[in-house]
Amino acid sequence: MSAQPRQIHLNAFLMHVGHHEAAWRHPATNPENDSVDHYVGLAQLAERGKLDSIFLADGLALWNNVRYNFSGRFEPLTLLSALAMATSRIGLIATVSTTYNEPFHVARKFASVDHLSRGRAGWNIVTSSQEGEARNFSQEKHLDHHSRYQRAAEFLDVTRALWDSWQDDALVYDRNSGVYAETDLIRPVNHTGQHFSVAGPLNVPRSPQGHPLLVQAGSSEDGREFAARYAEAVFTAQQTLADGQAFYADVKNRAGHHGRSPEEIKILPGIAPILGGTEAEAKRREAELNDLIVPEYGLSQLSKMVGIDLFDHPLDGPLPADLPTVDDINGNKSRFSLVIELARRERLTIRQLLTRLAAGRGHRVFTGTPEQVADQLELWFTSGAADGFNVMPPYLPGALTDFVDQVVPILQQRGLFRTEYEGRTLREHYGLARPSARPVAGTAVRAGVPR
Ligand SMILES: Cc1cc2nc3c(=O)[nH]c(=O)nc-3n(C[C@H](O)[C@H](O)[C@H](O)COP(=O)(O)O)c2cc1C
C-alpha cells in the first residue's frame, strides 16, 4: 500500500466582513452583522470545508483609521470560547501578544480553551508592532523590535514550563484514600529571568494537546529565528513564488539548527482568493471591490507600513526616494520590506500600490477561476514554497463559501486535501506530535504544605 501523499493544510483567517479594506461597502456583505452568529456561521462554514483551523487576529489599540473601516469587536480568546461550543472538529487559533501580557495569564487561558474545545486551541504568538499599543499599557514607548523578540522567547520558555508543570496523570480522584491529585506529578517552575519571575505550577491541569499549537507570524530576521525555535506553524506574506521558496527553505533550515526536523514546522503563506466562473468574472469582482477603496484609508495604512506620512505625496507618483531603511522600522519589518520591494519591482505609483494592497495588505491575491486558484496552490505546495495556506477571504461570507464549495473539492479530487477529518485535535490536523510533559526538576508542590 502506498503512503498517503503529502497533504495541504488550510487555515481560514477570519476578519469581520473580509480582508478587502472596502468589503464592508460591497452589497455582498453586511457590516452591521458583527454578532457572535456571524462568526459561528463562518466557523461552521470552514468546518464544512474540513479546513484545519480558523484564525483571529488581534491588536491592543485601535489599529486602523476607524473612520473608513473597523474590523470587528471581539477579543479573540473570548470569541473562540464561544466558537468552541458551536463547532466540534476545526482548530481555533487566537492571537495573543507577548509584549503586553504575562506568561501565567496566557498559559492559563490557552490551557482553558484547549480543555473547553477538547484539544483544538492554537496561539498565534505576536510581539505587537504599533506604538499606540504601548500607550494602553502604562508605557510611553514601544519596546524596540529586538527586545520584543527576546521577551517573547523568555515568555515561551515560561508558558511551556507552566503547561508542563502538570503531568498528564496528576488527577487521580481516589475516593477511597481521599487523594484528589498526585502532587508528586505537579511541580513548580521556579523561573527567574530577565523579564519574568514565575513560581508556578499552573492552576489548570494539563490540557488535551499538552500545549496549544504554537503559531507565529513575524518574518524579519528576529522573527524567523523565533519561529525556527518555537513555532509549529508560520503565517507569512510572500508576493512571489521565488520569495516564498526562499522563506520556506530558510525557516526550515533554521529549525534544523535548533534540533528540529523540517516537518515539525508548517509554513503557511497568506492568499486572498477572488473567484469567478470565468477569469473575466473574477477580475470584474476584484474591480468592483477596488472601485470602493477610499484612498485616505489606504494611505494611512501604507504610511504606517513605510514609516513616513504619505499624505503630502502625489498619488500618481512613485513612493518617495528618501524612505527609511528596514533598520529604522520598529514596527513590522518584514511587511516594510515586502511593500517597498513590490512597489519598486513593478514600478507602481502610490495609487496603484494602494490598489495592490487593498485585498490582502501585502499577502498574495489570487484572482481567477477555481481551477486557476487550485493550480496556484498546488504549484506553491509542490515547489517548496508552502505546506499549506492561510486563506484570507476578501469578502465574507461569500469568498469563503466559494473557496469551500469550489476550490476545496478540486484539491480533494487531486488527492491534496482531506475529505474527512481524521484527527480530533488541532495538532492531529496539522500532523504534529503532542508534546510530552517534560518532568520538571524541583520539589513537588506538597513540600512545605502541612500534612
Ligand atoms: C498572517 C499574519 C497575521 C498577523 N496577525 C497579527 C495580529 O493579529 N496581531 C499583531 O500584533 N501582529 C500580527 N501580525 C504581525 C506579526 O506577528 C509581526 O508582529 C509582524 O510581522 C512584525 O514582525 P517582523 O518584523 O518580525 O515581521 C501578523 C502577521 C501575519 C503575516
Coordinates of C-alpha atoms and ligand atoms in Angstrom, one line a residue:
M1 CA 0.0 0.0 0.0
S2 CA 1.4 3.4 -0.9
A3 CA 1.7 6.0 1.8
Q4 CA -0.8 8.9 1.7
P5 CA 0.6 11.7 -0.4
R6 CA 1.6 14.9 1.5
Q7 CA -1.5 16.9 2.3
I8 CA -2.1 20.7 2.1
H9 CA -3.1 22.4 5.3
L10 CA -5.7 25.1 5.2
N11 CA -6.4 27.8 7.7
A12 CA -9.2 30.4 7.3
F13 CA -8.1 33.8 8.6
L14 CA -11.5 35.4 9.6
M15 CA -11.8 39.1 9.7
H16 CA -15.3 40.6 10.2
V17 CA -16.7 41.0 6.6
G18 CA -13.5 40.2 4.8
H19 CA -9.9 41.2 4.3
H20 CA -10.5 43.7 1.4
E21 CA -10.4 47.1 3.1
A22 CA -13.6 48.2 1.2
A23 CA -15.5 44.9 1.6
W24 CA -17.9 46.5 4.1
R25 CA -19.2 48.8 1.4
H26 CA -19.9 46.0 -1.1
P27 CA -23.5 44.8 -1.4
A28 CA -22.4 41.2 -0.8
T29 CA -21.5 41.9 2.8
N30 CA -23.4 43.1 5.9
P31 CA -21.1 45.0 8.3
E32 CA -24.0 45.7 10.7
N33 CA -23.9 42.0 11.5
D34 CA -21.0 41.9 13.9
S35 CA -22.7 39.4 16.2
V36 CA -21.5 36.1 17.5
D37 CA -23.9 34.4 15.0
H38 CA -21.8 35.9 12.1
Y39 CA -18.7 34.2 13.4
V40 CA -20.5 31.0 14.3
G41 CA -21.6 30.9 10.6
L42 CA -18.1 31.4 9.4
A43 CA -16.5 28.8 11.7
Q44 CA -19.1 26.2 10.7
L45 CA -18.6 27.0 7.0
A46 CA -14.9 26.5 7.4
E47 CA -15.6 23.2 9.3
R48 CA -17.9 22.1 6.5
G49 CA -14.9 22.5 4.2
K50 CA -12.8 20.3 6.5
L51 CA -10.3 23.1 7.0
D52 CA -7.6 22.6 9.6
S53 CA -8.3 25.7 11.5
I54 CA -9.7 29.2 11.8
F55 CA -7.7 32.1 13.0
L56 CA -8.5 35.5 14.6
A57 CA -6.0 38.4 14.6
D58 CA -5.8 41.0 17.3
G59 CA -4.4 44.4 18.2
L60 CA -4.2 46.1 21.5
A61 CA -5.2 49.6 20.3
L62 CA -7.4 50.9 17.5
W63 CA -5.3 49.7 14.7
N64 CA -6.6 51.4 11.6
N65 CA -8.4 54.6 10.6
V66 CA -11.8 53.7 12.1
R67 CA -13.5 56.5 10.1
Y68 CA -13.1 54.3 7.0
N69 CA -13.0 50.7 8.3
F70 CA -13.3 48.8 11.6
S71 CA -12.6 45.1 11.6
G72 CA -14.5 43.6 14.5
R73 CA -15.3 44.0 18.1
F74 CA -14.4 40.8 19.9
E75 CA -11.4 39.9 22.0
P76 CA -10.2 36.7 20.2
L77 CA -9.9 34.2 23.1
T78 CA -13.4 35.2 24.3
L79 CA -14.8 34.7 20.9
L80 CA -13.0 31.4 20.4
S81 CA -14.5 30.1 23.6
A82 CA -18.0 30.7 22.1
L83 CA -16.9 29.2 18.8
A84 CA -15.6 26.1 20.6
M85 CA -19.2 25.3 21.6
A86 CA -20.6 25.8 18.1
T87 CA -18.0 23.5 16.3
S88 CA -16.6 20.1 17.0
R89 CA -13.6 19.5 14.8
I90 CA -12.0 22.6 13.4
G91 CA -8.9 24.1 15.1
L92 CA -9.3 27.5 16.8
I93 CA -6.3 29.9 16.7
A94 CA -6.2 33.2 18.6
T95 CA -3.6 36.0 18.6
V96 CA -2.1 37.0 21.9
S97 CA 0.8 39.4 22.4
T98 CA 3.9 38.5 24.4
T99 CA 4.7 42.2 24.8
Y100 CA 1.6 43.2 26.8
N101 CA 0.8 40.1 28.8
E102 CA 2.2 37.9 31.5
P103 CA 3.0 34.3 30.8
F104 CA 0.9 32.9 33.7
H105 CA -2.3 34.6 32.3
V106 CA -1.6 33.4 28.8
A107 CA -0.7 29.8 29.8
R108 CA -3.9 29.6 31.9
K109 CA -6.2 31.0 29.2
F110 CA -4.9 28.7 26.4
A111 CA -5.0 25.7 28.7
S112 CA -8.6 26.6 29.4
V113 CA -9.6 27.0 25.8
D114 CA -7.8 23.7 25.0
H115 CA -9.9 22.0 27.6
L116 CA -13.1 23.7 26.5
S117 CA -12.6 22.8 22.9
R118 CA -11.3 19.3 23.6
G119 CA -7.9 19.9 22.1
R120 CA -8.4 22.4 19.4
A121 CA -6.6 25.6 20.7
G122 CA -3.8 27.4 18.9
W123 CA -1.8 30.5 19.8
N124 CA -0.7 33.0 17.2
I125 CA 2.3 34.5 19.1
V126 CA 2.8 38.1 18.2
T127 CA 5.1 40.7 19.7
S128 CA 2.8 43.7 18.7
S129 CA 4.0 46.2 16.2
Q130 CA 2.2 49.5 16.9
E131 CA 3.4 52.4 19.0
G132 CA -0.2 53.0 20.2
E133 CA -0.3 49.7 21.9
A134 CA 2.4 50.7 24.4
R135 CA 0.3 53.7 25.5
N136 CA -2.6 51.4 26.6
F137 CA -0.2 49.6 28.9
S138 CA 1.2 52.4 31.0
Q139 CA 4.2 52.9 28.7
E140 CA 5.1 55.8 26.6
K141 CA 7.3 54.0 24.1
H142 CA 7.0 50.6 22.4
L143 CA 9.8 48.2 23.3
D144 CA 12.4 48.0 20.5
H145 CA 12.0 45.2 17.9
H146 CA 14.9 43.0 19.1
S147 CA 13.9 43.3 22.8
R148 CA 10.3 42.4 21.9
Y149 CA 11.5 39.1 20.4
Q150 CA 13.9 38.5 23.4
R151 CA 11.0 39.0 25.8
A152 CA 8.9 36.7 23.5
A153 CA 11.5 33.9 23.8
E154 CA 11.5 34.0 27.6
F155 CA 7.7 34.2 27.6
L156 CA 7.6 31.0 25.6
D157 CA 10.1 29.3 27.9
V158 CA 7.8 30.1 30.9
T159 CA 4.5 29.3 29.3
R160 CA 5.8 25.9 28.1
A161 CA 7.1 25.1 31.5
L162 CA 3.8 26.1 33.0
W163 CA 1.9 23.7 30.7
D164 CA 4.4 21.0 31.6
S165 CA 4.0 21.7 35.3
W166 CA 1.2 19.1 35.5
Q167 CA 1.9 15.6 34.3
D168 CA -0.9 14.0 32.3
D169 CA -2.0 11.6 35.1
A170 CA -1.8 14.0 38.0
L171 CA -5.5 13.9 38.8
V172 CA -6.3 10.5 40.4
Y173 CA -9.7 11.1 42.1
D174 CA -9.1 8.3 44.6
R175 CA -12.3 8.3 46.5
N176 CA -11.1 5.6 48.9
S177 CA -8.0 7.3 50.1
G178 CA -9.3 10.8 49.7
V179 CA -6.4 11.7 47.3
Y180 CA -7.6 14.0 44.6
A181 CA -4.4 14.7 42.8
E182 CA -1.0 13.1 42.9
T183 CA 1.1 16.0 43.9
D184 CA 4.4 14.4 43.0
L185 CA 3.2 15.0 39.5
I186 CA 2.6 18.7 39.9
R187 CA 5.8 20.7 40.1
P188 CA 6.6 24.4 40.4
V189 CA 8.5 26.0 37.6
N190 CA 10.6 28.5 39.7
H191 CA 11.6 30.6 36.7
T192 CA 13.7 33.7 37.3
G193 CA 14.8 35.5 34.2
Q194 CA 15.3 38.9 32.6
H195 CA 11.6 39.7 32.2
F196 CA 9.7 37.3 34.4
S197 CA 9.8 35.7 37.7
V198 CA 7.2 32.9 37.9
A199 CA 6.9 30.2 40.7
G200 CA 4.1 28.1 39.2
P201 CA 2.8 25.5 38.9
L202 CA -0.1 26.4 36.7
N203 CA -3.6 26.2 38.3
V204 CA -5.0 24.3 35.3
P205 CA -4.4 20.6 34.8
R206 CA -2.6 19.6 31.6
S207 CA -4.8 20.1 28.6
P208 CA -5.7 17.6 25.8
Q209 CA -3.0 18.8 23.5
G210 CA -0.4 19.4 26.2
H211 CA 0.5 22.7 24.6
P212 CA -1.8 24.6 22.2
L213 CA -0.5 24.6 18.6
L214 CA 2.2 27.4 18.6
V215 CA 1.8 29.7 15.6
Q216 CA 4.0 32.7 14.7
A217 CA 3.7 35.4 12.1
G218 CA 6.8 37.6 12.0
S219 CA 9.2 37.2 9.1
S220 CA 12.0 39.6 9.9
E221 CA 15.5 38.2 10.9
D222 CA 14.5 38.0 14.5
G223 CA 11.0 36.7 13.6
R224 CA 12.4 33.8 11.6
E225 CA 14.8 32.9 14.3
F226 CA 12.0 32.9 16.9
A227 CA 9.8 30.8 14.5
A228 CA 12.6 28.3 14.0
R229 CA 12.9 27.8 17.7
Y230 CA 9.3 27.8 18.9
A231 CA 6.7 27.8 16.1
E232 CA 4.9 24.8 14.7
A233 CA 3.0 26.8 12.1
V234 CA 4.1 30.0 10.5
F235 CA 1.9 32.6 8.8
T236 CA 3.7 34.7 6.3
A237 CA 3.1 37.2 3.5
Q238 CA 5.0 36.3 0.3
Q239 CA 4.4 38.0 -3.1
T240 CA 6.3 35.8 -5.5
L241 CA 6.9 32.1 -5.7
A242 CA 10.7 32.7 -5.6
D243 CA 10.3 34.7 -2.3
G244 CA 8.0 32.0 -0.9
Q245 CA 10.6 29.3 -1.7
A246 CA 13.5 31.3 -0.2
F247 CA 11.5 31.9 3.0
Y248 CA 10.4 28.3 3.3
A249 CA 13.9 26.9 2.8
D250 CA 15.3 29.5 5.2
V251 CA 12.9 28.8 8.1
K252 CA 13.2 25.0 7.7
N253 CA 16.9 25.3 7.6
R254 CA 17.0 27.4 10.8
A255 CA 14.7 24.9 12.5
G256 CA 17.4 22.3 11.9
H257 CA 19.9 24.5 13.8
H258 CA 17.6 24.1 16.8
G259 CA 17.5 20.4 16.5
R260 CA 14.1 20.3 14.9
S261 CA 13.1 18.4 11.7
P262 CA 11.6 20.3 8.8
E263 CA 8.2 18.5 9.2
E264 CA 7.8 19.9 12.7
I265 CA 7.2 23.4 11.3
K266 CA 4.5 24.1 8.8
I267 CA 4.8 27.2 6.5
L268 CA 1.5 28.8 5.5
P269 CA 1.7 31.8 3.2
G270 CA -1.3 34.1 3.0
I271 CA -3.5 34.1 -0.1
A272 CA -6.6 36.2 -0.8
P273 CA -8.6 34.3 -3.3
I274 CA -11.1 36.2 -5.6
L275 CA -13.1 33.6 -7.5
G276 CA -15.3 33.8 -10.6
G277 CA -16.9 31.3 -13.0
T278 CA -14.5 32.7 -15.6
E279 CA -11.3 34.7 -15.2
A280 CA -13.1 37.7 -16.6
E281 CA -15.8 37.4 -13.9
A282 CA -13.3 37.1 -11.1
K283 CA -11.4 40.2 -12.4
R284 CA -14.8 42.0 -12.6
R285 CA -15.4 41.1 -8.9
E286 CA -12.0 42.3 -7.9
A287 CA -12.5 45.6 -9.8
E288 CA -15.9 46.1 -8.1
L289 CA -14.2 45.8 -4.7
N290 CA -11.3 48.1 -5.7
D291 CA -13.7 50.7 -7.0
L292 CA -14.9 51.1 -3.4
I293 CA -11.5 51.9 -2.0
V294 CA -11.2 55.2 0.0
P295 CA -7.6 56.4 -0.7
E296 CA -7.4 58.1 2.7
Y297 CA -7.8 54.8 4.4
G298 CA -5.1 53.0 2.3
L299 CA -2.8 56.0 2.7
S300 CA -2.9 55.9 6.5
Q301 CA -2.2 52.2 6.4
L302 CA 0.6 52.5 3.9
S303 CA 2.1 55.4 5.8
K304 CA 2.4 53.2 8.9
M305 CA 3.9 50.4 6.9
V306 CA 6.6 52.5 5.2
G307 CA 7.3 54.7 8.3
I308 CA 6.5 58.1 6.8
D309 CA 3.4 60.3 6.2
L310 CA 2.5 59.9 2.5
F311 CA -0.5 62.3 2.6
D312 CA 1.5 65.1 1.0
H313 CA 2.8 63.0 -1.8
P314 CA 1.1 62.8 -5.2
L315 CA -1.0 59.7 -5.6
D316 CA 0.0 59.3 -9.2
G317 CA 3.7 59.4 -8.5
P318 CA 6.1 56.8 -7.1
L319 CA 6.9 56.3 -3.4
P320 CA 9.4 59.0 -2.3
A321 CA 13.1 58.1 -2.7
D322 CA 14.0 59.1 0.8
L323 CA 12.2 56.3 2.7
P324 CA 13.5 54.9 5.9
T325 CA 15.5 51.7 5.8
V326 CA 14.4 48.5 7.4
D327 CA 16.8 49.2 10.4
D328 CA 14.8 52.4 11.1
I329 CA 11.5 50.5 11.4
N330 CA 10.4 49.5 14.9
G331 CA 7.1 48.0 13.8
N332 CA 6.6 45.3 11.2
K333 CA 10.0 45.0 9.4
S334 CA 9.1 42.2 7.0
R335 CA 6.0 44.0 5.7
F336 CA 8.0 47.2 5.2
S337 CA 10.5 45.3 3.0
L338 CA 7.7 43.5 1.1
V339 CA 5.8 46.6 0.3
I340 CA 8.9 48.6 -0.8
E341 CA 10.1 45.7 -3.0
L342 CA 6.7 45.3 -4.6
A343 CA 6.5 49.0 -5.4
R344 CA 10.0 49.1 -6.9
R345 CA 9.9 45.8 -8.7
E346 CA 6.7 46.7 -10.5
R347 CA 7.3 50.5 -10.7
L348 CA 4.0 51.2 -9.0
T349 CA 2.6 54.7 -8.3
I350 CA 1.2 55.2 -4.8
R351 CA -2.3 54.9 -6.1
Q352 CA -1.5 51.6 -7.9
L353 CA 0.2 50.3 -4.7
L354 CA -2.9 51.2 -2.6
T355 CA -5.0 49.0 -5.0
R356 CA -2.5 46.2 -4.8
L357 CA -2.6 46.2 -1.0
A358 CA -6.4 46.7 -0.6
A359 CA -7.4 43.0 -0.7
G360 CA -4.6 41.4 1.3
R361 CA -2.4 44.1 2.9
G362 CA 0.6 42.6 1.1
H363 CA -0.5 39.0 1.0
R364 CA -0.8 37.5 -2.4
V365 CA -4.1 38.0 -4.2
F366 CA -5.1 35.1 -6.5
T367 CA -7.9 36.2 -8.9
G368 CA -9.3 33.6 -11.2
T369 CA -11.4 30.5 -11.7
P370 CA -11.4 27.8 -9.0
E371 CA -9.1 25.7 -11.2
Q372 CA -6.7 28.5 -11.7
V373 CA -6.6 29.2 -7.9
A374 CA -6.2 25.5 -7.2
D375 CA -3.4 25.3 -9.7
Q376 CA -1.5 28.1 -8.0
L377 CA -2.0 26.5 -4.6
E378 CA -0.7 23.2 -6.0
L379 CA 2.3 24.9 -7.6
W380 CA 3.3 26.7 -4.4
F381 CA 2.7 23.5 -2.4
T382 CA 4.7 21.2 -4.7
S383 CA 7.6 23.6 -5.4
G384 CA 8.8 24.1 -1.9
A385 CA 7.1 27.4 -1.0
A386 CA 4.3 26.1 1.3
D387 CA 2.9 23.3 3.5
G388 CA -0.5 24.9 3.2
F389 CA -2.1 28.3 3.1
N390 CA -3.6 31.0 5.3
V391 CA -6.8 31.7 3.3
M392 CA -7.8 35.3 3.7
P393 CA -11.3 35.7 2.0
P394 CA -11.5 39.3 0.7
Y395 CA -15.3 39.5 1.5
L396 CA -17.3 37.3 3.9
P397 CA -19.0 35.0 3.9
G398 CA -19.2 34.9 0.1
A399 CA -15.5 34.4 -0.7
L400 CA -15.1 31.7 1.9
T401 CA -18.3 30.0 0.6
D402 CA -16.8 30.0 -2.9
F403 CA -13.5 28.7 -1.6
V404 CA -15.1 25.9 0.3
D405 CA -17.5 24.9 -2.4
Q406 CA -15.3 25.4 -5.4
V407 CA -11.6 25.2 -4.6
V408 CA -11.6 22.6 -1.8
P409 CA -13.3 19.9 -4.0
I410 CA -10.7 20.4 -6.7
L411 CA -7.9 19.9 -4.1
Q412 CA -9.7 16.8 -2.8
Q413 CA -10.0 15.3 -6.3
R414 CA -6.3 15.9 -6.8
G415 CA -5.6 14.0 -3.5
L416 CA -4.1 17.1 -2.0
F417 CA -6.6 17.7 0.8
R418 CA -8.6 15.6 3.3
T419 CA -12.2 14.6 2.5
E420 CA -12.9 13.9 6.2
Y421 CA -11.2 14.9 9.5
E422 CA -9.1 12.0 10.6
G423 CA -7.8 13.5 13.8
R424 CA -9.7 15.1 16.8
T425 CA -7.2 17.7 17.9
L426 CA -5.7 20.7 16.1
R427 CA -2.2 19.1 16.4
E428 CA -3.5 16.0 14.7
H429 CA -5.0 18.0 11.8
Y430 CA -1.5 19.5 11.2
G431 CA 0.2 16.2 11.7
L432 CA 2.2 17.4 14.7
A433 CA 3.1 15.4 17.8
R434 CA 1.6 16.0 21.2
P435 CA 4.5 17.2 23.4
S436 CA 5.1 15.0 26.4
A437 CA 5.2 16.8 29.8
R438 CA 8.9 17.1 30.5
P439 CA 9.5 16.0 34.1
V440 CA 10.3 19.3 35.9
A441 CA 13.2 19.2 38.2
G442 CA 12.5 20.6 41.7
T443 CA 10.3 19.9 44.6
A444 CA 6.7 18.6 44.3
V445 CA 4.0 21.1 45.3
R446 CA 3.2 19.2 48.5
A447 CA 6.6 20.2 50.1
G448 CA 6.0 22.7 52.7
V449 CA 2.3 22.1 53.0
P450 CA 1.3 21.0 56.5
R451 CA 0.1 17.4 56.4
Ligands
LIG1 C1 -0.9 36.5 8.6 C2 -0.4 37.4 9.7 C3 -1.2 37.7 10.8 C4 -0.8 38.6 11.7 N1 -1.6 38.9 12.8 C5 -1.2 39.7 13.7 C6 -2.0 40.1 14.8 O1 -3.1 39.6 14.9 N2 -1.6 41.0 15.7 C7 -0.3 41.5 15.6 O2 0.0 42.3 16.5 N3 0.5 41.2 14.6 C8 0.1 40.3 13.7 N4 0.9 40.0 12.6 C9 2.3 40.7 12.6 C10 3.4 39.7 13.1 O3 3.0 38.9 14.2 C11 4.6 40.5 13.5 O4 4.4 41.3 14.6 C12 5.0 41.4 12.4 O5 5.1 40.7 11.2 C13 6.3 42.1 12.7 O6 7.3 41.1 12.9 P1 8.5 41.1 11.9 O7 9.1 42.5 12.0 O8 9.3 40.0 12.5 O9 8.0 40.7 10.6 C14 0.5 39.2 11.6 C15 1.3 38.8 10.5 C16 0.9 38.0 9.6 C17 1.8 37.6 8.4

